[in-house]
């Protein structure tokens, strides 16, 4: 019998998406159980069903000795009655006993159909977005920026890899030529990179925000090009992120995370009298990390934790997108909590015709992970602000998922993380 290889692979790929997610019970109050959902790569909703694993044993073939995996005994089915950012509360049937430390099996949701508005928009006409895709590089890029680093008027692309490799590239045809590099010290988890001419007006400084697990601190390393070599010149006790595109780019700093607290407001960063200082300019981030925040013309745009893009105008009026974007953040362990950094929303174009570009990653449902990476693919939606709401006007498909985006004066930049672990930097012209 002839086997359809493509069909077989698609089935094997889809099986993990059907697997139920196992989560830990952290508190029991009668029939009410509290379930840790902080490592789940999707949002939980009221009404979802779950079971408690009461016991398990290994199932072994007595003839071959082959281990066939665990055999579980489950409790009767319960329902989720309350959802919080880091946990969910479920109600078990009367008489069902559960204990702290047991595993709860949350049944996976059926895949949702695309919103009718999105389908209509994309079916009406083919994408009009032009893009340049550079040849893949042997890195898993988690953040990128663009600035003049090697020389004035140089069109450098700066990337930060998951392994802490900071690289300055120059586009050359369809390839990226490496100019400078710097290895982040071991023990520091790279979070994001920004580039801005804060210290040297000739070339830009590079700001790499990292998390030090041993010291439980977030800080930012400042690097500059000194005689053709990237050199660390300072360390800032802040989370630093660039906002804006080209000449409109600004640099903001946010106080490091404190366990049990949400990120606070940000303040603009400037270089004055030989050191970096926080100015009086304040940005209300809506208790979000700067990675999922942007601002333009006094309007704040954020990637909200409930999966929508929100725009708040200077007069306080709010607009939201209908599609889900925030289902796949970059996650970093912090003490007993999980920090979630959502992909940036880029805002570019003339003031009277702003375009918003937001990432949507498709998660592999049913797979658990405390780090970013359990995703299939990504896309970038381009939106306009019309009649009081954000409306998708075009969508660019990508070959891999995306940690974060950046913005130059002419394009939106993203690094597609491909299935083989390499990354392709892509410029999207709109």
GROMACS .gro file of C-alpha atoms in nm:
model
  430
    1UNK     CA    1   0.000   0.000   0.000
    2UNK     CA    2   0.136   0.341  -0.096
    3UNK     CA    3   0.166   0.581   0.196
    4UNK     CA    4   0.109   0.953   0.151
    5UNK     CA    5   0.412   1.090   0.334
    6UNK     CA    6   0.285   1.447   0.355
    7UNK     CA    7  -0.044   1.327   0.502
    8UNK     CA    8   0.134   1.107   0.756
    9UNK     CA    9   0.358   1.393   0.868
   10UNK     CA   10   0.062   1.624   0.906
   11UNK     CA   11  -0.110   1.369   1.130
   12UNK     CA   12   0.201   1.320   1.344
   13UNK     CA   13   0.241   1.697   1.374
   14UNK     CA   14  -0.121   1.741   1.473
   15UNK     CA   15  -0.125   1.471   1.743
   16UNK     CA   16   0.053   1.685   2.009
   17UNK     CA   17  -0.209   1.955   1.959
   18UNK     CA   18  -0.474   1.709   2.074
   19UNK     CA   19  -0.292   1.606   2.392
   20UNK     CA   20  -0.448   1.737   2.716
   21UNK     CA   21  -0.239   1.981   2.917
   22UNK     CA   22  -0.124   1.874   3.267
   23UNK     CA   23  -0.112   2.148   3.529
   24UNK     CA   24  -0.039   2.145   3.903
   25UNK     CA   25  -0.300   2.180   4.177
   26UNK     CA   26  -0.165   2.439   4.422
   27UNK     CA   27  -0.458   2.472   4.663
   28UNK     CA   28  -0.770   2.275   4.759
   29UNK     CA   29  -1.076   2.418   4.935
   30UNK     CA   30  -1.345   2.152   4.950
   31UNK     CA   31  -1.460   2.090   4.595
   32UNK     CA   32  -1.278   2.403   4.477
   33UNK     CA   33  -0.926   2.356   4.336
   34UNK     CA   34  -0.672   2.620   4.237
   35UNK     CA   35  -0.468   2.527   3.929
   36UNK     CA   36  -0.138   2.688   3.823
   37UNK     CA   37  -0.180   2.798   3.459
   38UNK     CA   38   0.129   3.021   3.437
   39UNK     CA   39   0.314   2.782   3.204
   40UNK     CA   40   0.021   2.724   2.970
   41UNK     CA   41   0.078   2.865   2.620
   42UNK     CA   42  -0.282   2.976   2.572
   43UNK     CA   43  -0.552   3.158   2.767
   44UNK     CA   44  -0.795   2.961   2.985
   45UNK     CA   45  -1.169   3.033   2.972
   46UNK     CA   46  -1.456   2.981   3.214
   47UNK     CA   47  -1.651   2.666   3.140
   48UNK     CA   48  -1.353   2.460   3.024
   49UNK     CA   49  -1.342   2.109   3.165
   50UNK     CA   50  -1.065   1.931   3.355
   51UNK     CA   51  -0.991   1.614   3.552
   52UNK     CA   52  -0.752   1.537   3.837
   53UNK     CA   53  -0.498   1.256   3.796
   54UNK     CA   54  -0.562   1.043   4.106
   55UNK     CA   55  -0.294   0.782   4.038
   56UNK     CA   56  -0.070   0.648   3.764
   57UNK     CA   57   0.136   0.340   3.680
   58UNK     CA   58   0.363   0.237   3.396
   59UNK     CA   59   0.204   0.019   3.129
   60UNK     CA   60   0.452  -0.246   3.008
   61UNK     CA   61   0.420  -0.512   2.739
   62UNK     CA   62   0.483  -0.838   2.935
   63UNK     CA   63   0.629  -1.015   2.632
   64UNK     CA   64   0.870  -0.752   2.503
   65UNK     CA   65   0.922  -0.545   2.817
   66UNK     CA   66   0.853  -0.231   2.615
   67UNK     CA   67   0.740   0.068   2.821
   68UNK     CA   68   0.408   0.187   2.671
   69UNK     CA   69   0.382   0.497   2.888
   70UNK     CA   70   0.174   0.593   3.193
   71UNK     CA   71  -0.173   0.458   3.270
   72UNK     CA   72  -0.379   0.720   3.456
   73UNK     CA   73  -0.678   0.702   3.689
   74UNK     CA   74  -0.886   1.018   3.665
   75UNK     CA   75  -1.140   1.197   3.884
   76UNK     CA   76  -1.485   1.289   3.755
   77UNK     CA   77  -1.488   1.591   3.525
   78UNK     CA   78  -1.487   1.941   3.675
   79UNK     CA   79  -1.534   2.290   3.529
   80UNK     CA   80  -1.329   2.610   3.541
   81UNK     CA   81  -1.530   2.877   3.728
   82UNK     CA   82  -1.277   3.160   3.762
   83UNK     CA   83  -0.971   3.271   3.564
   84UNK     CA   84  -0.683   3.483   3.693
   85UNK     CA   85  -0.360   3.582   3.509
   86UNK     CA   86  -0.148   3.308   3.672
   87UNK     CA   87  -0.404   3.052   3.789
   88UNK     CA   88  -0.757   2.921   3.740
   89UNK     CA   89  -1.019   2.802   3.988
   90UNK     CA   90  -1.215   2.487   3.914
   91UNK     CA   91  -1.513   2.315   4.075
   92UNK     CA   92  -1.513   1.935   4.111
   93UNK     CA   93  -1.829   1.723   4.149
   94UNK     CA   94  -1.952   1.670   4.506
   95UNK     CA   95  -1.761   1.399   4.688
   96UNK     CA   96  -1.452   1.418   4.466
   97UNK     CA   97  -1.128   1.451   4.662
   98UNK     CA   98  -0.815   1.628   4.539
   99UNK     CA   99  -0.481   1.714   4.699
  100UNK     CA  100  -0.218   1.982   4.655
  101UNK     CA  101   0.055   1.867   4.416
  102UNK     CA  102  -0.168   1.649   4.203
  103UNK     CA  103  -0.185   1.710   3.830
  104UNK     CA  104  -0.494   1.856   3.666
  105UNK     CA  105  -0.563   1.763   3.304
  106UNK     CA  106  -0.715   2.055   3.117
  107UNK     CA  107  -0.891   1.939   2.806
  108UNK     CA  108  -0.767   2.125   2.493
  109UNK     CA  109  -0.997   2.367   2.320
  110UNK     CA  110  -1.110   2.302   1.966
  111UNK     CA  111  -0.934   2.525   1.713
  112UNK     CA  112  -1.132   2.843   1.655
  113UNK     CA  113  -1.247   2.947   1.312
  114UNK     CA  114  -1.093   3.274   1.188
  115UNK     CA  115  -1.303   3.581   1.254
  116UNK     CA  116  -1.537   3.657   0.966
  117UNK     CA  117  -1.397   4.007   0.927
  118UNK     CA  118  -1.039   3.878   0.892
  119UNK     CA  119  -1.140   3.616   0.635
  120UNK     CA  120  -1.330   3.871   0.433
  121UNK     CA  121  -1.038   4.113   0.436
  122UNK     CA  122  -0.787   3.854   0.319
  123UNK     CA  123  -1.018   3.691   0.062
  124UNK     CA  124  -1.105   4.023  -0.097
  125UNK     CA  125  -0.761   4.075  -0.249
  126UNK     CA  126  -0.410   3.929  -0.233
  127UNK     CA  127  -0.161   4.086   0.007
  128UNK     CA  128  -0.010   4.411  -0.121
  129UNK     CA  129   0.282   4.396   0.119
  130UNK     CA  130   0.629   4.390  -0.033
  131UNK     CA  131   0.903   4.222   0.163
  132UNK     CA  132   1.275   4.149   0.152
  133UNK     CA  133   1.387   3.824   0.310
  134UNK     CA  134   1.755   3.784   0.390
  135UNK     CA  135   1.926   3.444   0.387
  136UNK     CA  136   1.896   3.256   0.718
  137UNK     CA  137   2.164   3.295   0.984
  138UNK     CA  138   2.268   3.029   1.237
  139UNK     CA  139   2.095   3.198   1.530
  140UNK     CA  140   1.757   3.190   1.703
  141UNK     CA  141   1.691   3.564   1.711
  142UNK     CA  142   1.480   3.690   2.002
  143UNK     CA  143   1.506   4.065   1.935
  144UNK     CA  144   1.638   4.308   1.674
  145UNK     CA  145   1.684   4.674   1.597
  146UNK     CA  146   1.821   4.899   1.324
  147UNK     CA  147   2.065   5.189   1.365
  148UNK     CA  148   2.390   5.345   1.248
  149UNK     CA  149   2.641   5.144   1.450
  150UNK     CA  150   2.944   5.083   1.228
  151UNK     CA  151   2.948   5.434   1.076
  152UNK     CA  152   2.726   5.738   1.021
  153UNK     CA  153   2.449   5.667   0.764
  154UNK     CA  154   2.520   5.293   0.782
  155UNK     CA  155   2.204   5.083   0.756
  156UNK     CA  156   2.296   4.829   1.021
  157UNK     CA  157   2.064   4.562   1.158
  158UNK     CA  158   2.133   4.459   1.519
  159UNK     CA  159   2.019   4.116   1.639
  160UNK     CA  160   2.015   3.937   1.976
  161UNK     CA  161   2.003   3.557   1.983
  162UNK     CA  162   1.854   3.324   2.242
  163UNK     CA  163   2.209   3.218   2.336
  164UNK     CA  164   2.317   3.579   2.402
  165UNK     CA  165   2.495   3.645   2.073
  166UNK     CA  166   2.472   4.014   1.984
  167UNK     CA  167   2.551   4.079   1.617
  168UNK     CA  168   2.570   4.391   1.400
  169UNK     CA  169   2.498   4.320   1.032
  170UNK     CA  170   2.505   4.511   0.705
  171UNK     CA  171   2.261   4.409   0.430
  172UNK     CA  172   2.440   4.294   0.112
  173UNK     CA  173   2.196   4.186  -0.155
  174UNK     CA  174   1.991   3.901  -0.012
  175UNK     CA  175   2.244   3.829   0.264
  176UNK     CA  176   2.351   3.984   0.592
  177UNK     CA  177   2.723   4.045   0.636
  178UNK     CA  178   2.848   4.030   0.995
  179UNK     CA  179   3.042   4.339   1.109
  180UNK     CA  180   3.059   4.329   1.489
  181UNK     CA  181   2.964   4.081   1.760
  182UNK     CA  182   2.949   4.055   2.138
  183UNK     CA  183   2.871   3.757   2.363
  184UNK     CA  184   2.647   3.829   2.661
  185UNK     CA  185   2.805   3.684   2.981
  186UNK     CA  186   2.683   3.337   3.077
  187UNK     CA  187   2.406   3.317   3.334
  188UNK     CA  188   2.221   3.613   3.185
  189UNK     CA  189   1.905   3.548   2.984
  190UNK     CA  190   1.878   3.788   2.686
  191UNK     CA  191   1.542   3.967   2.670
  192UNK     CA  192   1.555   4.252   2.419
  193UNK     CA  193   1.792   4.480   2.228
  194UNK     CA  194   1.760   4.847   2.132
  195UNK     CA  195   1.990   5.085   1.946
  196UNK     CA  196   1.990   5.462   1.983
  197UNK     CA  197   2.248   5.746   1.953
  198UNK     CA  198   2.219   5.847   2.317
  199UNK     CA  199   2.590   5.880   2.396
  200UNK     CA  200   2.773   5.920   2.066
  201UNK     CA  201   2.606   6.142   1.808
  202UNK     CA  202   2.808   5.980   1.528
  203UNK     CA  203   2.706   5.619   1.585
  204UNK     CA  204   2.439   5.451   1.796
  205UNK     CA  205   2.483   5.283   2.131
  206UNK     CA  206   2.331   4.937   2.184
  207UNK     CA  207   2.119   4.852   2.488
  208UNK     CA  208   2.079   4.483   2.578
  209UNK     CA  209   1.832   4.402   2.855
  210UNK     CA  210   1.908   4.076   3.037
  211UNK     CA  211   1.776   3.874   3.330
  212UNK     CA  212   2.028   3.740   3.584
  213UNK     CA  213   1.864   3.433   3.743
  214UNK     CA  214   2.130   3.391   4.014
  215UNK     CA  215   2.081   3.747   4.140
  216UNK     CA  216   1.713   3.764   4.038
  217UNK     CA  217   1.767   4.099   3.870
  218UNK     CA  218   1.688   4.263   3.539
  219UNK     CA  219   1.940   4.514   3.403
  220UNK     CA  220   2.059   4.660   3.073
  221UNK     CA  221   2.410   4.641   2.931
  222UNK     CA  222   2.521   4.945   2.728
  223UNK     CA  223   2.759   4.877   2.438
  224UNK     CA  224   2.930   5.110   2.194
  225UNK     CA  225   3.148   5.069   1.886
  226UNK     CA  226   3.497   5.164   1.996
  227UNK     CA  227   3.753   5.137   1.717
  228UNK     CA  228   3.569   4.856   1.543
  229UNK     CA  229   3.492   4.657   1.858
  230UNK     CA  230   3.177   4.639   2.068
  231UNK     CA  231   3.267   4.738   2.424
  232UNK     CA  232   3.046   4.749   2.733
  233UNK     CA  233   3.049   5.103   2.869
  234UNK     CA  234   2.776   5.096   3.134
  235UNK     CA  235   2.513   4.888   3.313
  236UNK     CA  236   2.171   5.038   3.385
  237UNK     CA  237   1.938   4.905   3.658
  238UNK     CA  238   1.640   4.923   3.423
  239UNK     CA  239   1.450   4.739   3.154
  240UNK     CA  240   1.523   4.948   2.841
  241UNK     CA  241   1.333   4.945   2.511
  242UNK     CA  242   1.322   5.163   2.200
  243UNK     CA  243   0.988   5.290   2.075
  244UNK     CA  244   0.915   5.438   1.734
  245UNK     CA  245   1.080   5.429   1.391
  246UNK     CA  246   1.373   5.607   1.227
  247UNK     CA  247   1.414   5.966   1.339
  248UNK     CA  248   1.106   5.932   1.562
  249UNK     CA  249   1.270   5.661   1.776
  250UNK     CA  250   1.292   5.728   2.150
  251UNK     CA  251   1.441   5.528   2.437
  252UNK     CA  252   1.247   5.439   2.752
  253UNK     CA  253   1.343   5.274   3.082
  254UNK     CA  254   1.124   5.075   3.320
  255UNK     CA  255   1.202   4.971   3.677
  256UNK     CA  256   1.300   4.602   3.708
  257UNK     CA  257   1.040   4.345   3.804
  258UNK     CA  258   0.964   4.295   4.175
  259UNK     CA  259   0.800   3.963   4.265
  260UNK     CA  260   0.427   4.003   4.312
  261UNK     CA  261   0.413   4.341   4.137
  262UNK     CA  262   0.325   4.449   3.786
  263UNK     CA  263   0.559   4.656   3.566
  264UNK     CA  264   0.524   5.027   3.638
  265UNK     CA  265   0.533   5.333   3.417
  266UNK     CA  266   0.836   5.411   3.198
  267UNK     CA  267   1.052   5.722   3.179
  268UNK     CA  268   1.248   5.853   2.884
  269UNK     CA  269   1.622   5.785   2.893
  270UNK     CA  270   1.880   6.049   2.796
  271UNK     CA  271   2.258   6.094   2.807
  272UNK     CA  272   2.350   6.402   3.010
  273UNK     CA  273   2.678   6.514   3.167
  274UNK     CA  274   2.855   6.189   3.087
  275UNK     CA  275   2.594   5.945   3.216
  276UNK     CA  276   2.252   5.801   3.137
  277UNK     CA  277   1.966   5.955   3.333
  278UNK     CA  278   1.590   5.928   3.353
  279UNK     CA  279   1.408   6.240   3.237
  280UNK     CA  280   1.078   6.380   3.361
  281UNK     CA  281   0.892   6.245   3.056
  282UNK     CA  282   0.669   5.958   3.172
  283UNK     CA  283   0.486   5.692   2.970
  284UNK     CA  284   0.191   5.509   3.127
  285UNK     CA  285   0.247   5.152   3.008
  286UNK     CA  286  -0.082   5.023   3.146
  287UNK     CA  287   0.115   4.786   3.376
  288UNK     CA  288   0.266   4.614   3.072
  289UNK     CA  289   0.628   4.547   2.986
  290UNK     CA  290   0.773   4.781   2.726
  291UNK     CA  291   0.811   4.496   2.475
  292UNK     CA  292   0.435   4.500   2.418
  293UNK     CA  293   0.396   4.879   2.423
  294UNK     CA  294   0.436   5.162   2.172
  295UNK     CA  295   0.334   5.525   2.147
  296UNK     CA  296   0.279   5.778   1.869
  297UNK     CA  297   0.119   6.122   1.858
  298UNK     CA  298   0.032   6.092   2.225
  299UNK     CA  299  -0.158   5.764   2.172
  300UNK     CA  300  -0.058   5.452   2.365
  301UNK     CA  301  -0.075   5.114   2.188
  302UNK     CA  302  -0.033   4.789   2.380
  303UNK     CA  303  -0.052   4.414   2.325
  304UNK     CA  304  -0.296   4.325   2.602
  305UNK     CA  305  -0.278   4.000   2.798
  306UNK     CA  306  -0.631   3.904   2.692
  307UNK     CA  307  -0.518   3.890   2.330
  308UNK     CA  308  -0.620   4.223   2.176
  309UNK     CA  309  -0.434   4.529   2.055
  310UNK     CA  310  -0.551   4.839   2.245
  311UNK     CA  311  -0.511   5.200   2.139
  312UNK     CA  312  -0.574   5.482   2.388
  313UNK     CA  313  -0.582   5.833   2.240
  314UNK     CA  314  -0.472   6.145   2.434
  315UNK     CA  315  -0.836   6.226   2.514
  316UNK     CA  316  -0.880   5.886   2.680
  317UNK     CA  317  -1.084   5.719   2.407
  318UNK     CA  318  -1.002   5.352   2.353
  319UNK     CA  319  -1.010   5.126   2.049
  320UNK     CA  320  -0.942   4.753   2.026
  321UNK     CA  321  -0.872   4.495   1.761
  322UNK     CA  322  -1.096   4.189   1.744
  323UNK     CA  323  -0.830   3.931   1.659
  324UNK     CA  324  -0.610   3.755   1.915
  325UNK     CA  325  -0.243   3.848   1.919
  326UNK     CA  326  -0.113   3.789   2.271
  327UNK     CA  327  -0.144   3.411   2.289
  328UNK     CA  328   0.229   3.345   2.240
  329UNK     CA  329   0.460   3.561   2.454
  330UNK     CA  330   0.825   3.507   2.535
  331UNK     CA  331   0.838   3.354   2.884
  332UNK     CA  332   1.118   3.376   3.141
  333UNK     CA  333   1.121   3.210   3.485
  334UNK     CA  334   1.146   3.455   3.774
  335UNK     CA  335   1.146   3.299   4.124
  336UNK     CA  336   0.813   3.112   4.137
  337UNK     CA  337   0.657   3.323   3.865
  338UNK     CA  338   0.669   3.349   3.488
  339UNK     CA  339   0.748   3.683   3.322
  340UNK     CA  340   0.561   3.726   2.994
  341UNK     CA  341   0.697   3.960   2.726
  342UNK     CA  342   0.457   4.015   2.439
  343UNK     CA  343   0.577   4.105   2.086
  344UNK     CA  344   0.600   4.477   2.013
  345UNK     CA  345   0.337   4.663   1.813
  346UNK     CA  346   0.502   4.886   1.553
  347UNK     CA  347   0.343   5.220   1.462
  348UNK     CA  348   0.471   5.390   1.149
  349UNK     CA  349   0.375   5.620   0.863
  350UNK     CA  350   0.263   5.986   0.853
  351UNK     CA  351   0.068   6.119   1.151
  352UNK     CA  352  -0.258   6.140   0.955
  353UNK     CA  353  -0.226   5.782   0.826
  354UNK     CA  354  -0.062   5.568   1.092
  355UNK     CA  355  -0.026   5.195   1.027
  356UNK     CA  356  -0.010   4.947   1.315
  357UNK     CA  357   0.180   4.618   1.273
  358UNK     CA  358   0.120   4.338   1.525
  359UNK     CA  359   0.248   3.981   1.554
  360UNK     CA  360   0.024   3.676   1.577
  361UNK     CA  361   0.199   3.346   1.650
  362UNK     CA  362   0.019   3.014   1.611
  363UNK     CA  363   0.083   2.799   1.917
  364UNK     CA  364   0.110   2.422   1.923
  365UNK     CA  365  -0.197   2.355   2.137
  366UNK     CA  366  -0.159   2.103   2.413
  367UNK     CA  367   0.215   2.152   2.457
  368UNK     CA  368   0.343   2.304   2.781
  369UNK     CA  369   0.653   2.519   2.810
  370UNK     CA  370   0.791   2.778   3.052
  371UNK     CA  371   0.990   2.929   2.766
  372UNK     CA  372   0.896   3.069   2.429
  373UNK     CA  373   0.926   2.832   2.136
  374UNK     CA  374   0.633   2.592   2.128
  375UNK     CA  375   0.485   2.756   1.819
  376UNK     CA  376   0.420   2.656   1.461
  377UNK     CA  377   0.426   2.975   1.257
  378UNK     CA  378   0.356   3.345   1.263
  379UNK     CA  379   0.211   3.634   1.071
  380UNK     CA  380   0.209   4.013   1.091
  381UNK     CA  381  -0.122   4.196   1.069
  382UNK     CA  382  -0.129   4.553   0.942
  383UNK     CA  383  -0.409   4.763   1.088
  384UNK     CA  384  -0.551   5.110   1.047
  385UNK     CA  385  -0.746   5.318   1.296
  386UNK     CA  386  -1.085   5.380   1.137
  387UNK     CA  387  -1.412   5.503   1.290
  388UNK     CA  388  -1.297   5.447   1.644
  389UNK     CA  389  -1.154   5.096   1.603
  390UNK     CA  390  -0.848   4.911   1.479
  391UNK     CA  391  -0.919   4.726   1.156
  392UNK     CA  392  -0.697   4.468   0.983
  393UNK     CA  393  -0.620   4.587   0.631
  394UNK     CA  394  -0.355   4.334   0.528
  395UNK     CA  395  -0.165   4.032   0.657
  396UNK     CA  396   0.186   3.904   0.583
  397UNK     CA  397   0.247   3.533   0.639
  398UNK     CA  398   0.584   3.426   0.777
  399UNK     CA  399   0.773   3.097   0.752
  400UNK     CA  400   0.845   3.086   1.125
  401UNK     CA  401   0.732   3.233   1.456
  402UNK     CA  402   0.845   3.574   1.581
  403UNK     CA  403   0.973   3.684   1.921
  404UNK     CA  404   0.964   4.057   1.851
  405UNK     CA  405   0.967   4.323   1.581
  406UNK     CA  406   1.148   4.650   1.514
  407UNK     CA  407   1.088   4.945   1.285
  408UNK     CA  408   1.304   5.154   1.052
  409UNK     CA  409   1.199   5.468   0.870
  410UNK     CA  410   1.085   5.262   0.572
  411UNK     CA  411   0.982   4.917   0.696
  412UNK     CA  412   0.883   4.684   0.978
  413UNK     CA  413   1.153   4.430   1.066
  414UNK     CA  414   1.106   4.082   1.206
  415UNK     CA  415   1.322   3.774   1.252
  416UNK     CA  416   1.142   3.453   1.158
  417UNK     CA  417   1.258   3.161   1.372
  418UNK     CA  418   1.250   2.870   1.127
  419UNK     CA  419   1.184   2.501   1.210
  420UNK     CA  420   1.557   2.418   1.197
  421UNK     CA  421   1.642   2.681   1.460
  422UNK     CA  422   1.789   2.936   1.219
  423UNK     CA  423   1.638   3.281   1.163
  424UNK     CA  424   1.564   3.495   0.857
  425UNK     CA  425   1.543   3.871   0.900
  426UNK     CA  426   1.255   4.011   0.695
  427UNK     CA  427   1.170   4.370   0.601
  428UNK     CA  428   0.799   4.437   0.538
  429UNK     CA  429   0.725   4.745   0.327
  430UNK     CA  430   0.374   4.886   0.358
   0.00000   0.00000   0.00000
